[in-house]
Amino acid sequence: MPVETTTAQAEAFFGRMIDAVSPWAERLGELFSDSDDAAGSPTRRSIDAVVEPLAMRLLTVDAPDLVGAGFVAAAGVMADARWHMAWWQGARAERLQIDEEDAAGEAYARREWFARPMEQGISHLTGPYVDFLCTDEYTVTVTVPVVRNGRSLGVVGADVLAATLEESLGRQLRLVSPGAALLNSHSRVIVSADPTLAAGTLLLPGLGGAGPADAAATAPGAEPERTDAGMLHRAASLGISVLVPHG
């Protein structure tokens, strides 16, 4: 299989995740006022009433290969809480229970999956990482910022297990090369055709993924980049790429 096809398939997989949750961002943004006044902000219950049916349908009907989905609020935007995480997970789409929401909020505010889309205002792919907050397994998360009139309110997102990606994208990578690997924007392995190459392994130290400014590297028909580890074929978005070893 041509490596360009596999790169496009990987990009399309994560693109479908983003497409699934992007409409939630607009819908949730409409619940907030245009000002910072808490009186015009939604409560946790009103947020949950919108997110729960969306997450349950996504996880149980539309995309059962995903493992989690929901909304994570920014600090101080809710009417009745400093932080709020409306997240459902698992095959039965069960609500994630957080005992110390304030402590969890301070922690997730520093996580890449939350901080990057909040700072940049664009969709972002994070992982694989061990998700100690939700799955306790290697996970990849896509997140989309929720914005109203320039005010960042939080993120909507979805999780997929690295093991799930090994079953789908791993099979496609093996058709390219026994050592082909899908990398994230930090040049770490998301999934590989080589079973000995673990998720999260750094393959290209010092070489980051392509960002919005790297149009030439990600344009259709762009030439692959030669690296010490192999030929790097960048996708057009999300900073992901496929590395094919030399030989």
Short mmCIF file of C-alpha atoms in Angstrom, two decimals:
data_model
loop_
_atom_site.label_atom_id
_atom_site.label_comp_id
_atom_site.label_asym_id
_atom_site.label_seq_id
_atom_site.Cartn_x
_atom_site.Cartn_y
_atom_site.Cartn_z
CA MET A 1 0.00 0.00 0.00
CA PRO A 2 1.37 3.48 -0.83
CA VAL A 3 2.52 5.31 2.28
CA GLU A 4 0.55 8.38 1.19
CA THR A 5 -2.65 6.35 1.41
CA THR A 6 -1.85 5.19 4.94
CA THR A 7 -0.96 8.74 6.02
CA ALA A 8 -4.29 9.96 4.64
CA GLN A 9 -6.16 7.13 6.39
CA ALA A 10 -4.61 8.03 9.74
CA GLU A 11 -5.46 11.69 9.24
CA ALA A 12 -9.02 10.75 8.26
CA PHE A 13 -9.46 8.60 11.39
CA PHE A 14 -8.62 11.46 13.72
CA GLY A 15 -10.47 13.88 11.48
CA ARG A 16 -13.65 11.88 12.02
CA MET A 17 -13.16 12.16 15.77
CA ILE A 18 -12.83 15.93 15.46
CA ASP A 19 -15.84 16.15 13.15
CA ALA A 20 -17.90 14.19 15.67
CA VAL A 21 -17.33 16.60 18.56
CA SER A 22 -16.88 19.94 16.75
CA PRO A 23 -20.64 20.64 16.59
CA TRP A 24 -20.75 20.25 20.38
CA ALA A 25 -18.44 23.25 20.75
CA GLU A 26 -20.87 25.58 19.02
CA ARG A 27 -23.85 24.17 20.88
CA LEU A 28 -22.18 24.53 24.28
CA GLY A 29 -20.89 28.00 23.47
CA GLU A 30 -24.49 29.15 23.04
CA LEU A 31 -25.16 28.35 26.72
CA PHE A 32 -22.73 31.02 27.86
CA SER A 33 -23.21 34.78 27.96
CA ASP A 34 -20.97 37.23 26.14
CA SER A 35 -19.53 38.56 29.39
CA ASP A 36 -17.59 37.12 32.34
CA ASP A 37 -20.60 37.60 34.60
CA ALA A 38 -21.32 34.33 36.39
CA ALA A 39 -25.02 35.19 36.45
CA GLY A 40 -25.16 34.54 32.72
CA SER A 41 -23.17 31.32 32.85
CA PRO A 42 -24.61 27.79 32.77
CA THR A 43 -24.70 25.47 35.77
CA ARG A 44 -23.12 22.04 35.88
CA ARG A 45 -26.54 20.47 35.53
CA SER A 46 -27.41 22.46 32.40
CA ILE A 47 -24.07 21.56 30.81
CA ASP A 48 -24.52 17.88 31.66
CA ALA A 49 -28.02 17.88 30.19
CA VAL A 50 -26.56 18.86 26.82
CA VAL A 51 -23.37 16.77 26.87
CA GLU A 52 -24.71 13.47 28.21
CA PRO A 53 -26.95 12.49 25.26
CA LEU A 54 -24.29 13.60 22.78
CA ALA A 55 -21.55 11.57 24.46
CA MET A 56 -23.76 8.53 24.98
CA ARG A 57 -24.79 8.44 21.34
CA LEU A 58 -21.21 8.87 20.14
CA LEU A 59 -19.79 6.12 22.37
CA THR A 60 -22.59 3.57 22.00
CA VAL A 61 -23.92 4.15 18.46
CA ASP A 62 -21.88 6.37 16.16
CA ALA A 63 -18.32 5.48 17.21
CA PRO A 64 -18.17 2.54 19.64
CA ASP A 65 -14.42 2.26 18.97
CA LEU A 66 -13.92 5.43 21.01
CA VAL A 67 -13.51 5.15 24.77
CA GLY A 68 -14.48 8.57 26.10
CA ALA A 69 -15.98 11.92 25.17
CA GLY A 70 -17.31 15.11 26.71
CA PHE A 71 -16.66 18.70 27.74
CA VAL A 72 -14.07 20.17 30.11
CA ALA A 73 -14.70 23.72 31.33
CA ALA A 74 -12.10 26.42 31.81
CA ALA A 75 -11.57 27.86 35.26
CA GLY A 76 -14.26 30.22 36.50
CA VAL A 77 -16.67 30.06 33.57
CA MET A 78 -19.38 28.02 35.32
CA ALA A 79 -22.12 29.55 37.46
CA ASP A 80 -21.83 27.07 40.33
CA ALA A 81 -18.29 25.64 40.24
CA ARG A 82 -14.75 26.77 39.53
CA TRP A 83 -14.07 23.67 37.41
CA HIS A 84 -16.29 21.15 35.69
CA MET A 85 -15.66 18.00 33.68
CA ALA A 86 -18.69 16.51 31.93
CA TRP A 87 -17.14 13.31 30.58
CA TRP A 88 -18.54 9.87 29.74
CA GLN A 89 -16.49 6.76 29.03
CA GLY A 90 -16.49 3.06 28.25
CA ALA A 91 -18.71 0.77 26.23
CA ARG A 92 -21.66 1.62 28.50
CA ALA A 93 -20.94 5.36 28.38
CA GLU A 94 -20.74 5.78 32.14
CA ARG A 95 -20.20 9.17 33.74
CA LEU A 96 -16.64 9.84 34.92
CA GLN A 97 -16.77 10.42 38.67
CA ILE A 98 -14.22 12.84 40.12
CA ASP A 99 -13.96 13.07 43.90
CA GLU A 100 -11.76 16.16 44.08
CA GLU A 101 -12.88 18.24 41.10
CA ASP A 102 -10.91 21.33 42.12
CA ALA A 103 -7.67 19.35 42.35
CA ALA A 104 -8.44 17.58 39.08
CA GLY A 105 -9.18 20.92 37.43
CA GLU A 106 -5.84 22.37 38.43
CA ALA A 107 -4.20 19.26 36.98
CA TYR A 108 -6.05 19.07 33.67
CA ALA A 109 -5.56 22.79 33.03
CA ARG A 110 -1.85 22.01 32.56
CA ARG A 111 -2.37 19.01 30.28
CA GLU A 112 -1.52 19.35 26.60
CA TRP A 113 -4.97 18.20 25.48
CA PHE A 114 -6.51 21.15 27.36
CA ALA A 115 -3.86 23.87 27.29
CA ARG A 116 -2.89 23.67 23.59
CA PRO A 117 -6.34 24.16 22.02
CA MET A 118 -7.16 26.80 24.63
CA GLU A 119 -4.00 28.74 23.73
CA GLN A 120 -4.05 28.26 19.97
CA GLY A 121 -7.79 28.19 19.31
CA ILE A 122 -7.56 25.16 17.01
CA SER A 123 -8.19 21.43 17.21
CA HIS A 124 -5.38 19.37 18.70
CA LEU A 125 -4.27 15.75 18.96
CA THR A 126 -2.51 14.64 22.15
CA GLY A 127 -0.87 11.33 22.89
CA PRO A 128 -0.37 8.57 23.31
CA TYR A 129 -0.15 9.10 27.05
CA VAL A 130 -1.23 7.11 30.09
CA ASP A 131 -4.56 8.69 31.02
CA PHE A 132 -4.53 8.42 34.81
CA LEU A 133 -7.64 10.61 35.04
CA CYS A 134 -9.91 8.43 32.90
CA THR A 135 -8.76 5.16 31.32
CA ASP A 136 -5.47 4.29 33.06
CA GLU A 137 -4.32 3.09 29.63
CA TYR A 138 -2.36 4.52 26.72
CA THR A 139 -4.78 6.94 25.10
CA VAL A 140 -4.93 9.42 22.23
CA THR A 141 -7.19 12.44 22.70
CA VAL A 142 -8.52 14.97 20.20
CA THR A 143 -9.85 18.25 21.56
CA VAL A 144 -11.63 21.25 20.06
CA PRO A 145 -11.83 24.65 21.79
CA VAL A 146 -15.19 26.04 22.87
CA VAL A 147 -15.18 29.78 22.18
CA ARG A 148 -17.82 32.50 22.35
CA ASN A 149 -17.00 35.96 21.04
CA GLY A 150 -13.30 35.37 21.56
CA ARG A 151 -13.72 34.05 25.10
CA SER A 152 -12.23 30.59 25.67
CA LEU A 153 -14.66 28.49 27.70
CA GLY A 154 -13.11 25.02 27.63
CA VAL A 155 -12.74 22.10 25.24
CA VAL A 156 -14.83 19.28 23.86
CA GLY A 157 -13.05 16.09 22.95
CA ALA A 158 -12.90 12.35 22.50
CA ASP A 159 -10.52 9.54 23.50
CA VAL A 160 -9.39 6.43 21.68
CA LEU A 161 -7.17 3.73 23.17
CA ALA A 162 -3.77 3.10 21.59
CA ALA A 163 -4.74 -0.58 21.53
CA THR A 164 -7.68 0.26 19.27
CA LEU A 165 -5.38 2.13 16.90
CA GLU A 166 -3.04 -0.87 16.79
CA GLU A 167 -5.89 -3.00 15.45
CA SER A 168 -6.90 -0.56 12.71
CA LEU A 169 -4.04 1.75 11.75
CA GLY A 170 -1.42 -0.82 12.71
CA ARG A 171 -2.74 -3.14 10.05
CA GLN A 172 -2.45 -0.38 7.43
CA LEU A 173 1.10 0.43 8.51
CA ARG A 174 2.15 -3.22 8.09
CA LEU A 175 1.09 -3.01 4.45
CA VAL A 176 3.60 -0.18 4.00
CA SER A 177 6.57 -1.62 5.87
CA PRO A 178 7.18 -3.98 8.81
CA GLY A 179 8.82 -1.06 10.62
CA ALA A 180 6.51 1.80 9.62
CA ALA A 181 5.26 3.99 12.47
CA LEU A 182 2.68 6.73 12.90
CA LEU A 183 4.18 9.65 14.86
CA ASN A 184 2.61 12.54 16.74
CA SER A 185 3.72 16.19 16.63
CA HIS A 186 6.51 15.42 19.12
CA SER A 187 7.87 12.59 16.91
CA ARG A 188 6.69 9.96 19.37
CA VAL A 189 5.10 6.70 18.24
CA ILE A 190 1.30 6.62 18.22
CA VAL A 191 1.19 3.15 16.70
CA SER A 192 3.70 1.03 14.80
CA ALA A 193 3.75 -1.97 12.51
CA ASP A 194 6.64 -3.24 14.64
CA PRO A 195 5.21 -4.86 17.79
CA THR A 196 8.48 -4.22 19.64
CA LEU A 197 8.19 -0.46 19.13
CA ALA A 198 6.12 0.77 22.07
CA ALA A 199 3.62 3.62 21.98
CA GLY A 200 5.22 6.83 23.17
CA THR A 201 8.74 5.95 21.96
CA LEU A 202 10.66 9.02 20.76
CA LEU A 203 12.01 8.22 17.30
CA LEU A 204 13.22 11.58 16.00
CA PRO A 205 14.74 13.66 18.82
CA GLY A 206 14.78 17.35 18.00
CA LEU A 207 12.37 17.06 15.08
CA GLY A 208 8.84 18.28 15.78
CA GLY A 209 5.70 17.79 13.76
CA ALA A 210 4.51 20.25 11.16
CA GLY A 211 2.41 23.08 12.47
CA PRO A 212 0.11 25.55 10.70
CA ALA A 213 3.10 27.52 9.42
CA ASP A 214 4.69 24.50 7.74
CA ALA A 215 2.50 24.66 4.66
CA ALA A 216 5.20 23.47 2.28
CA ALA A 217 5.91 20.34 4.32
CA THR A 218 2.25 19.31 4.50
CA ALA A 219 0.91 20.43 1.11
CA PRO A 220 -0.60 17.74 -1.15
CA GLY A 221 2.18 16.06 -3.06
CA ALA A 222 4.91 17.38 -0.74
CA GLU A 223 8.13 15.41 -0.85
CA PRO A 224 8.91 13.20 2.18
CA GLU A 225 11.74 14.29 4.46
CA ARG A 226 14.87 12.18 4.81
CA THR A 227 15.87 11.56 8.42
CA ASP A 228 18.42 9.28 10.06
CA ALA A 229 15.61 6.89 11.01
CA GLY A 230 13.86 6.83 7.64
CA MET A 231 11.63 8.79 5.28
CA LEU A 232 9.08 11.01 7.02
CA HIS A 233 5.72 11.50 5.28
CA ARG A 234 3.78 14.31 6.93
CA ALA A 235 0.00 14.55 7.00
CA ALA A 236 -1.65 17.86 6.16
CA SER A 237 -2.98 18.45 9.67
CA LEU A 238 -2.66 17.61 13.38
CA GLY A 239 1.13 17.32 13.18
CA ILE A 240 1.04 13.57 12.53
CA SER A 241 3.34 11.75 10.11
CA VAL A 242 4.32 8.26 8.98
CA LEU A 243 7.96 7.23 9.29
CA VAL A 244 9.19 4.48 6.94
CA PRO A 245 12.60 3.03 7.88
CA HIS A 246 15.36 3.02 5.30
CA GLY A 247 15.81 -0.20 3.38
#
